[in-house]
Structures are given as C-alpha cells and as structure tokens.
Amino acid sequence: MVVSSVHTLGATAPARAGTRQAADELPWIEDGSKVAPKDARVMSRLFLDRLRELEEGTQEYQYARNTLIEMNLSLVAFAARRFRNRGSGDMEDVVQVGTIGLIKAIDRFDLTREVEFTSFAIPYIVGEIKRFFRDTTWAVHVPRRLQELRVDLAKCKESLGTELGRTPTVKELATHLELTEDEVIEGLIAANGYVAGSIDTPGGDDETDGAPKYADTMGDADPAMELFEDLHTLAPLLQRLDERERTIIEMRFGQELTQAEIGRRLNLSQMHISRLLNRTLRKLRTGLLST
C-alpha cells in the first residue's frame, strides 16, 4: 500500500476552525472536494494567487493549500481512470500517488505563466502515476535502464508500425533508436517481465469461466525425450567400438539374448562374455559422462 506523504488531506474540524479567522481574506470552504469542477477552476486561481503571498507554515497558508488540494482531487480521479486496467496496481494507491503529483503542481504553479492550472497539473499527476507503475509494478525486477528502454521501444514500434504498415524488425528498431540489435533484443526480452500472467487465466479472446485456461494447453514432459537424448549422444560412442564389442552389445540389447546364448554363438564362455560386456559398458558410460 502506498502511503501518501501528505498528512494535510485529512484536516479535522478543530484544525479548520482554528484557521477560519485567519482565512478572512479567502472564502471559507468547509469541504473543497464538494466544490463543482467549474467553480473549482475559478476558486483555484483565487487561492493560488493568495497562497503566493502567505508565509509557509502559517495557519492561513495551510488552509489555502489544503483547500486547493481538496478542490482539485477531481483532476486526480480523472487522470487515474486512464490507468484502471494497467498492471496490478490498486486504484487507491494510484489515486494517492496522483495526489502527490497534484501537490507538486500546486507548489510549483506560477500565475504569471498565464496558463490554466488544470493544464499545468495534469502532466504532473500523470507523470507521478507513470513513475509509480514503472518502479513498482514490474512482475520481474529489471534494471531501470531496461524499464526505460521498454517505453522507448513501445513508442518506436507504434510510430514505425504506422509508417511501415507492419511490425518493425529488430534491425529497424535499432536503427531508429540508434542502438545495437543486441540492445533492442535485450529490451524486448526484459519487457516480458512487466506483467506476469497466471496459468489459470482463460486463454484466447474468450474470458468466460468455462473457457480453456493456459494451463490446459501446457504439455507434459515426454518421458521418451531423455532416452532420445541419451541415444543421440551414445551413437558416436558405439561407432568407436571394435567389431566384437558392437556385436555383443547388439546381441545383448538389440536381440535381447542372454550371456549364455551370446557365448554359444561366439564360441566363448559365459564368464568371458560377461567380462567383455562389463568392459564395453564401462567404456560407453565413461564416454557419456564426459560429453
């Protein structure tokens, strides 16, 4: 949970009562959050103008600043709605973070610029929210450099995609961003760590409860795969055996003959066949372990 650094948002009635007399030069607003947006724009200019004349830390300054924050919380709600489906961030956290951006805008606004406060504040609010998502909502932690590269790649893919009429290649992205292809590939791979999806999430476009889940499409480990890999590694080792060793191996494991049957066919004792077989198997085992 993000905890707002602004303790003034929840001003209590006694605290407000103490400022009422000090705020004689400003309209008394009991609850700024209930002021209509149209009226808030007009009142905000009045309060911002007065705020610049007040001494920071005084009760009147606190009243003016607190009321400005409350009157403009609708801007935070408006900006936060753009991020309601992004990542796994709680909307309460997003609103609190956006409120920090609003406070920064109030503290830095200059009336001499002749710009509407709403136009000035929205970029601060949105910027603070974006920074929150960038720093806290990655499913897998990646370096800041790659987090920022992900944003650049997304913008570049969109602009080049519109221009080319297709998805740009890695080489085209690298040329446009003046990066190496390896750096672009690293950024694309890192982007996969932004969101972690559950294997129980319905797959495809159908998101109903009865839709197949990603877990349903996952294959099981093939028990024959390990055997295939062993046989693939064993093939060149068998070619290095002499003719008699290969014959014994083929009879024992290919034809599944007993050692006594192999001995009779080769006119050798069962004991001799056993020694030859053990020696050959040790040779193959050593070769497998060394590869």
mmCIF file of C-alpha atoms in Angstrom:
data_model
loop_
_atom_site.group_PDB
_atom_site.id
_atom_site.type_symbol
_atom_site.label_atom_id
_atom_site.label_comp_id
_atom_site.label_asym_id
_atom_site.label_seq_id
_atom_site.Cartn_x
_atom_site.Cartn_y
_atom_site.Cartn_z
ATOM 1 C CA MET A 1 0.000 0.000 0.000
ATOM 2 C CA VAL A 2 1.328 3.439 -0.919
ATOM 3 C CA VAL A 3 1.118 5.849 1.969
ATOM 4 C CA SER A 4 0.724 9.482 0.932
ATOM 5 C CA SER A 5 3.310 11.803 2.389
ATOM 6 C CA VAL A 6 0.646 14.490 2.673
ATOM 7 C CA HIS A 7 -0.916 14.494 6.113
ATOM 8 C CA THR A 8 -2.919 17.633 5.411
ATOM 9 C CA LEU A 9 -5.526 15.936 3.243
ATOM 10 C CA GLY A 10 -7.488 14.773 6.236
ATOM 11 C CA ALA A 11 -7.723 18.120 8.042
ATOM 12 C CA THR A 12 -10.027 17.771 11.028
ATOM 13 C CA ALA A 13 -12.782 20.137 12.004
ATOM 14 C CA PRO A 14 -10.892 21.597 15.023
ATOM 15 C CA ALA A 15 -7.877 22.346 12.853
ATOM 16 C CA ARG A 16 -10.102 24.066 10.322
ATOM 17 C CA ALA A 17 -11.859 26.036 12.996
ATOM 18 C CA GLY A 18 -8.521 27.449 14.047
ATOM 19 C CA THR A 19 -7.880 28.772 10.564
ATOM 20 C CA ARG A 20 -11.274 30.290 9.954
ATOM 21 C CA GLN A 21 -10.421 33.643 11.426
ATOM 22 C CA ALA A 22 -7.001 33.636 9.753
ATOM 23 C CA ALA A 23 -8.589 32.982 6.368
ATOM 24 C CA ASP A 24 -10.806 36.056 6.400
ATOM 25 C CA GLU A 25 -9.321 37.223 3.109
ATOM 26 C CA LEU A 26 -10.327 33.952 1.390
ATOM 27 C CA PRO A 27 -13.788 32.395 1.010
ATOM 28 C CA TRP A 28 -14.440 29.827 3.703
ATOM 29 C CA ILE A 29 -14.913 26.387 2.122
ATOM 30 C CA GLU A 30 -15.807 23.649 4.562
ATOM 31 C CA ASP A 31 -15.180 20.757 2.158
ATOM 32 C CA GLY A 32 -13.258 21.551 -1.020
ATOM 33 C CA SER A 33 -13.957 18.139 -2.537
ATOM 34 C CA LYS A 34 -17.640 19.094 -2.859
ATOM 35 C CA VAL A 35 -16.952 22.170 -4.990
ATOM 36 C CA ALA A 36 -18.134 21.697 -8.589
ATOM 37 C CA PRO A 37 -15.272 21.427 -11.134
ATOM 38 C CA LYS A 38 -16.357 24.610 -12.922
ATOM 39 C CA ASP A 39 -16.360 26.578 -9.653
ATOM 40 C CA ALA A 40 -13.124 24.891 -8.574
ATOM 41 C CA ARG A 41 -11.288 26.340 -11.588
ATOM 42 C CA VAL A 42 -12.322 29.871 -10.632
ATOM 43 C CA MET A 43 -11.691 29.419 -6.917
ATOM 44 C CA SER A 44 -8.339 27.725 -7.507
ATOM 45 C CA ARG A 45 -6.975 30.809 -9.223
ATOM 46 C CA LEU A 46 -8.030 32.962 -6.279
ATOM 47 C CA PHE A 47 -6.487 30.564 -3.746
ATOM 48 C CA LEU A 48 -3.283 30.134 -5.777
ATOM 49 C CA ASP A 49 -2.872 33.904 -6.020
ATOM 50 C CA ARG A 50 -3.323 34.270 -2.250
ATOM 51 C CA LEU A 51 -1.070 31.288 -1.500
ATOM 52 C CA ARG A 52 1.923 33.057 -3.068
ATOM 53 C CA GLU A 53 1.531 35.945 -0.615
ATOM 54 C CA LEU A 54 1.205 33.829 2.519
ATOM 55 C CA GLU A 55 4.051 32.712 4.723
ATOM 56 C CA GLU A 56 4.622 28.970 4.566
ATOM 57 C CA GLY A 57 3.765 27.201 7.807
ATOM 58 C CA THR A 58 1.078 29.642 8.919
ATOM 59 C CA GLN A 59 -2.492 28.509 9.547
ATOM 60 C CA GLU A 60 -3.813 30.606 6.652
ATOM 61 C CA TYR A 61 -1.216 29.085 4.318
ATOM 62 C CA GLN A 62 -2.236 25.579 5.410
ATOM 63 C CA TYR A 63 -5.919 26.400 4.876
ATOM 64 C CA ALA A 64 -5.308 27.741 1.363
ATOM 65 C CA ARG A 65 -3.093 24.819 0.372
ATOM 66 C CA ASN A 66 -5.377 22.156 1.847
ATOM 67 C CA THR A 67 -8.427 23.647 0.144
ATOM 68 C CA LEU A 68 -6.611 23.788 -3.199
ATOM 69 C CA ILE A 69 -5.778 20.100 -2.887
ATOM 70 C CA GLU A 70 -9.352 19.156 -1.995
ATOM 71 C CA MET A 71 -10.904 21.255 -4.765
ATOM 72 C CA ASN A 72 -8.703 19.634 -7.403
ATOM 73 C CA LEU A 73 -8.913 15.995 -6.362
ATOM 74 C CA SER A 74 -11.269 15.529 -9.311
ATOM 75 C CA LEU A 75 -8.223 16.050 -11.580
ATOM 76 C CA VAL A 76 -6.508 13.122 -9.848
ATOM 77 C CA ALA A 77 -9.577 10.926 -10.283
ATOM 78 C CA PHE A 78 -9.782 11.916 -13.962
ATOM 79 C CA ALA A 79 -6.103 11.044 -14.576
ATOM 80 C CA ALA A 80 -6.267 7.838 -12.532
ATOM 81 C CA ARG A 81 -9.087 6.429 -14.673
ATOM 82 C CA ARG A 82 -6.643 6.167 -17.579
ATOM 83 C CA PHE A 83 -4.679 3.583 -15.598
ATOM 84 C CA ARG A 84 -7.509 1.471 -14.167
ATOM 85 C CA ASN A 85 -6.675 -1.548 -16.385
ATOM 86 C CA ARG A 86 -2.925 -1.229 -16.218
ATOM 87 C CA GLY A 87 -0.820 -3.758 -14.320
ATOM 88 C CA SER A 88 -1.930 -4.913 -10.886
ATOM 89 C CA GLY A 89 -1.826 -1.553 -9.104
ATOM 90 C CA ASP A 90 -4.631 -0.875 -6.591
ATOM 91 C CA MET A 91 -6.656 2.179 -7.645
ATOM 92 C CA GLU A 92 -6.427 3.578 -4.122
ATOM 93 C CA ASP A 93 -2.636 3.540 -4.471
ATOM 94 C CA VAL A 94 -2.858 5.168 -7.896
ATOM 95 C CA VAL A 95 -5.060 7.983 -6.537
ATOM 96 C CA GLN A 96 -2.691 8.606 -3.630
ATOM 97 C CA VAL A 97 0.298 8.740 -5.954
ATOM 98 C CA GLY A 98 -1.599 11.078 -8.296
ATOM 99 C CA THR A 99 -2.381 13.315 -5.328
ATOM 100 C CA ILE A 100 1.342 13.709 -4.711
ATOM 101 C CA GLY A 101 1.624 14.936 -8.314
ATOM 102 C CA LEU A 102 -1.217 17.390 -7.675
ATOM 103 C CA ILE A 103 0.560 18.779 -4.609
ATOM 104 C CA LYS A 104 3.778 19.238 -6.574
ATOM 105 C CA ALA A 105 1.809 21.129 -9.236
ATOM 106 C CA ILE A 106 0.271 23.404 -6.592
ATOM 107 C CA ASP A 107 3.661 24.149 -5.057
ATOM 108 C CA ARG A 108 5.269 24.908 -8.438
ATOM 109 C CA PHE A 109 2.479 26.712 -10.262
ATOM 110 C CA ASP A 110 3.217 30.263 -11.381
ATOM 111 C CA LEU A 111 0.275 32.511 -12.215
ATOM 112 C CA THR A 112 2.458 34.745 -14.375
ATOM 113 C CA ARG A 113 2.674 31.992 -16.995
ATOM 114 C CA GLU A 114 -0.942 32.690 -17.928
ATOM 115 C CA VAL A 115 -1.796 29.013 -18.239
ATOM 116 C CA GLU A 116 -4.772 27.210 -16.740
ATOM 117 C CA PHE A 117 -3.919 25.334 -13.554
ATOM 118 C CA THR A 118 -5.650 22.204 -14.870
ATOM 119 C CA SER A 119 -3.397 22.163 -17.950
ATOM 120 C CA PHE A 120 -0.374 22.579 -15.699
ATOM 121 C CA ALA A 121 -1.397 19.990 -13.095
ATOM 122 C CA ILE A 122 -2.447 17.057 -15.289
ATOM 123 C CA PRO A 123 1.107 16.330 -16.594
ATOM 124 C CA TYR A 124 2.412 16.342 -13.008
ATOM 125 C CA ILE A 125 -0.317 13.946 -11.877
ATOM 126 C CA VAL A 126 0.078 11.606 -14.854
ATOM 127 C CA GLY A 127 3.868 11.702 -14.563
ATOM 128 C CA GLU A 128 3.749 10.690 -10.912
ATOM 129 C CA ILE A 129 1.373 7.806 -11.683
ATOM 130 C CA LYS A 130 3.531 6.587 -14.571
ATOM 131 C CA ARG A 131 6.594 6.704 -12.324
ATOM 132 C CA PHE A 132 4.699 4.610 -9.768
ATOM 133 C CA PHE A 133 3.882 1.929 -12.332
ATOM 134 C CA ARG A 134 7.396 1.993 -13.742
ATOM 135 C CA ASP A 135 9.017 1.489 -10.359
ATOM 136 C CA THR A 136 6.609 -0.838 -8.561
ATOM 137 C CA THR A 137 4.513 -2.954 -10.911
ATOM 138 C CA TRP A 138 7.099 -4.992 -12.786
ATOM 139 C CA ALA A 139 6.409 -8.674 -12.150
ATOM 140 C CA VAL A 140 10.134 -9.378 -12.512
ATOM 141 C CA HIS A 141 12.654 -6.801 -11.346
ATOM 142 C CA VAL A 142 14.768 -5.474 -14.201
ATOM 143 C CA PRO A 143 17.297 -2.599 -14.251
ATOM 144 C CA ARG A 144 15.943 0.939 -14.641
ATOM 145 C CA ARG A 145 17.793 1.198 -17.973
ATOM 146 C CA LEU A 146 15.704 -1.635 -19.400
ATOM 147 C CA GLN A 147 12.481 -0.292 -17.897
ATOM 148 C CA GLU A 148 13.037 2.986 -19.729
ATOM 149 C CA LEU A 149 14.084 1.151 -22.904
ATOM 150 C CA ARG A 150 10.772 -0.733 -22.842
ATOM 151 C CA VAL A 151 8.896 2.590 -23.046
ATOM 152 C CA ASP A 152 11.102 3.823 -25.907
ATOM 153 C CA LEU A 153 10.622 0.544 -27.788
ATOM 154 C CA ALA A 154 6.851 0.682 -27.377
ATOM 155 C CA LYS A 155 6.705 4.227 -28.800
ATOM 156 C CA CYS A 156 9.093 3.328 -31.616
ATOM 157 C CA LYS A 157 7.141 0.188 -32.565
ATOM 158 C CA GLU A 158 3.933 2.187 -32.724
ATOM 159 C CA SER A 159 5.358 5.012 -34.855
ATOM 160 C CA LEU A 160 7.294 2.720 -37.211
ATOM 161 C CA GLY A 161 4.360 0.323 -37.430
ATOM 162 C CA THR A 162 2.124 3.176 -38.605
ATOM 163 C CA GLU A 163 4.736 4.344 -41.091
ATOM 164 C CA LEU A 164 5.603 0.902 -42.487
ATOM 165 C CA GLY A 165 2.169 -0.671 -42.246
ATOM 166 C CA ARG A 166 3.627 -3.684 -40.447
ATOM 167 C CA THR A 167 5.513 -4.636 -37.304
ATOM 168 C CA PRO A 168 9.075 -3.240 -37.499
ATOM 169 C CA THR A 169 12.016 -5.631 -37.362
ATOM 170 C CA VAL A 170 14.698 -5.605 -34.687
ATOM 171 C CA LYS A 171 17.126 -4.053 -37.170
ATOM 172 C CA GLU A 172 14.680 -1.246 -37.997
ATOM 173 C CA LEU A 173 14.058 -0.571 -34.299
ATOM 174 C CA ALA A 174 17.802 -0.495 -33.623
ATOM 175 C CA THR A 175 18.421 1.935 -36.492
ATOM 176 C CA HIS A 176 15.606 4.247 -35.408
ATOM 177 C CA LEU A 177 16.729 4.306 -31.744
ATOM 178 C CA GLU A 178 20.439 4.356 -32.627
ATOM 179 C CA LEU A 179 21.053 1.199 -30.619
ATOM 180 C CA THR A 180 22.638 -2.141 -31.397
ATOM 181 C CA GLU A 181 20.403 -5.056 -32.301
ATOM 182 C CA ASP A 182 21.557 -6.863 -29.152
ATOM 183 C CA GLU A 183 20.397 -3.924 -27.009
ATOM 184 C CA VAL A 184 16.983 -3.955 -28.703
ATOM 185 C CA ILE A 185 16.639 -7.716 -28.195
ATOM 186 C CA GLU A 186 17.598 -7.309 -24.538
ATOM 187 C CA GLY A 187 14.912 -4.644 -24.141
ATOM 188 C CA LEU A 188 12.241 -6.770 -25.834
ATOM 189 C CA ILE A 189 13.065 -9.728 -23.603
ATOM 190 C CA ALA A 190 13.013 -7.551 -20.485
ATOM 191 C CA ALA A 191 9.568 -6.231 -21.461
ATOM 192 C CA ASN A 192 8.199 -9.725 -20.862
ATOM 193 C CA GLY A 193 8.822 -9.176 -17.165
ATOM 194 C CA TYR A 194 6.363 -6.286 -16.903
ATOM 195 C CA VAL A 195 3.292 -8.441 -16.330
ATOM 196 C CA ALA A 196 3.128 -11.985 -15.008
ATOM 197 C CA GLY A 197 0.030 -13.882 -16.092
ATOM 198 C CA SER A 198 -1.452 -16.804 -14.214
ATOM 199 C CA ILE A 199 -1.641 -20.154 -15.997
ATOM 200 C CA ASP A 200 -5.229 -20.310 -14.704
ATOM 201 C CA THR A 201 -6.155 -17.262 -16.829
ATOM 202 C CA PRO A 202 -8.596 -18.096 -19.661
ATOM 203 C CA GLY A 203 -6.717 -18.203 -22.949
ATOM 204 C CA GLY A 204 -7.635 -16.505 -26.203
ATOM 205 C CA ASP A 205 -10.432 -13.966 -26.585
ATOM 206 C CA ASP A 206 -12.977 -15.941 -24.567
ATOM 207 C CA GLU A 207 -12.605 -14.907 -20.925
ATOM 208 C CA THR A 208 -15.659 -16.683 -19.536
ATOM 209 C CA ASP A 209 -15.325 -19.025 -16.575
ATOM 210 C CA GLY A 210 -15.720 -22.123 -18.746
ATOM 211 C CA ALA A 211 -13.095 -21.080 -21.311
ATOM 212 C CA PRO A 212 -9.924 -23.194 -21.664
ATOM 213 C CA LYS A 213 -7.090 -21.931 -19.483
ATOM 214 C CA TYR A 214 -3.444 -21.557 -20.438
ATOM 215 C CA ALA A 215 -2.695 -24.470 -18.122
ATOM 216 C CA ASP A 216 -4.899 -26.696 -20.313
ATOM 217 C CA THR A 217 -2.631 -26.090 -23.292
ATOM 218 C CA MET A 218 0.607 -26.889 -21.498
ATOM 219 C CA GLY A 219 2.128 -30.217 -22.494
ATOM 220 C CA ASP A 220 3.567 -32.759 -20.075
ATOM 221 C CA ALA A 221 7.206 -33.772 -20.128
ATOM 222 C CA ASP A 222 7.759 -36.529 -22.703
ATOM 223 C CA PRO A 223 9.278 -39.500 -20.855
ATOM 224 C CA ALA A 224 10.957 -40.654 -24.088
ATOM 225 C CA MET A 225 12.795 -37.350 -24.574
ATOM 226 C CA GLU A 226 15.552 -38.188 -22.083
ATOM 227 C CA LEU A 227 16.000 -41.600 -23.717
ATOM 228 C CA PHE A 228 16.245 -39.956 -27.134
ATOM 229 C CA GLU A 229 18.923 -37.568 -25.909
ATOM 230 C CA ASP A 230 20.911 -40.448 -24.393
ATOM 231 C CA LEU A 231 20.712 -42.484 -27.604
ATOM 232 C CA HIS A 232 21.697 -39.457 -29.681
ATOM 233 C CA THR A 233 24.789 -38.997 -27.517
ATOM 234 C CA LEU A 234 25.518 -42.742 -27.495
ATOM 235 C CA ALA A 235 25.539 -43.173 -31.302
ATOM 236 C CA PRO A 236 29.067 -41.815 -31.970
ATOM 237 C CA LEU A 237 30.424 -43.760 -28.973
ATOM 238 C CA LEU A 238 29.130 -47.016 -30.441
ATOM 239 C CA GLN A 239 30.930 -46.260 -33.686
ATOM 240 C CA ARG A 240 34.235 -46.194 -31.804
ATOM 241 C CA LEU A 241 33.847 -49.755 -30.501
ATOM 242 C CA ASP A 242 35.561 -52.601 -32.287
ATOM 243 C CA GLU A 243 33.504 -55.112 -34.256
ATOM 244 C CA ARG A 244 33.299 -57.750 -31.491
ATOM 245 C CA GLU A 245 32.213 -55.188 -28.880
ATOM 246 C CA ARG A 246 29.475 -53.835 -31.155
ATOM 247 C CA THR A 247 28.310 -57.396 -31.907
ATOM 248 C CA ILE A 248 27.992 -58.261 -28.222
ATOM 249 C CA ILE A 249 26.125 -55.031 -27.496
ATOM 250 C CA GLU A 250 23.741 -55.621 -30.422
ATOM 251 C CA MET A 251 23.058 -59.237 -29.338
ATOM 252 C CA ARG A 252 22.534 -58.332 -25.693
ATOM 253 C CA PHE A 253 20.410 -55.192 -26.062
ATOM 254 C CA GLY A 254 19.157 -55.404 -29.641
ATOM 255 C CA GLN A 255 18.280 -59.100 -29.851
ATOM 256 C CA GLU A 256 17.916 -59.403 -26.054
ATOM 257 C CA LEU A 257 19.957 -62.625 -25.889
ATOM 258 C CA THR A 258 21.312 -63.924 -22.600
ATOM 259 C CA GLN A 259 25.047 -64.006 -21.940
ATOM 260 C CA ALA A 260 24.981 -67.825 -22.281
ATOM 261 C CA GLU A 261 23.281 -67.575 -25.712
ATOM 262 C CA ILE A 262 25.822 -64.985 -26.875
ATOM 263 C CA GLY A 263 28.657 -67.221 -25.664
ATOM 264 C CA ARG A 264 27.382 -70.201 -27.634
ATOM 265 C CA ARG A 265 27.094 -68.127 -30.821
ATOM 266 C CA LEU A 266 30.611 -66.705 -30.459
ATOM 267 C CA ASN A 267 32.165 -69.920 -29.069
ATOM 268 C CA LEU A 268 33.110 -68.105 -25.858
ATOM 269 C CA SER A 269 32.343 -68.892 -22.238
ATOM 270 C CA GLN A 270 29.579 -67.055 -20.435
ATOM 271 C CA MET A 271 32.180 -65.683 -17.983
ATOM 272 C CA HIS A 272 34.219 -64.254 -20.866
ATOM 273 C CA ILE A 273 31.139 -62.668 -22.395
ATOM 274 C CA SER A 274 30.288 -61.129 -19.010
ATOM 275 C CA ARG A 275 33.776 -59.589 -18.701
ATOM 276 C CA LEU A 276 33.664 -58.256 -22.299
ATOM 277 C CA LEU A 277 30.197 -56.837 -21.791
ATOM 278 C CA ASN A 278 31.110 -55.110 -18.498
ATOM 279 C CA ARG A 279 34.251 -53.619 -20.038
ATOM 280 C CA THR A 280 32.323 -52.303 -23.033
ATOM 281 C CA LEU A 281 29.571 -50.806 -20.878
ATOM 282 C CA ARG A 282 32.143 -49.033 -18.688
ATOM 283 C CA LYS A 283 33.708 -47.562 -21.807
ATOM 284 C CA LEU A 284 30.331 -46.276 -23.031
ATOM 285 C CA ARG A 285 29.368 -44.938 -19.602
ATOM 286 C CA THR A 286 32.626 -43.031 -19.310
ATOM 287 C CA GLY A 287 32.044 -41.519 -22.748
ATOM 288 C CA LEU A 288 28.505 -40.425 -21.837
ATOM 289 C CA LEU A 289 29.586 -38.755 -18.599
ATOM 290 C CA SER A 290 32.414 -36.874 -20.305
ATOM 291 C CA THR A 291 30.200 -35.318 -23.023
#
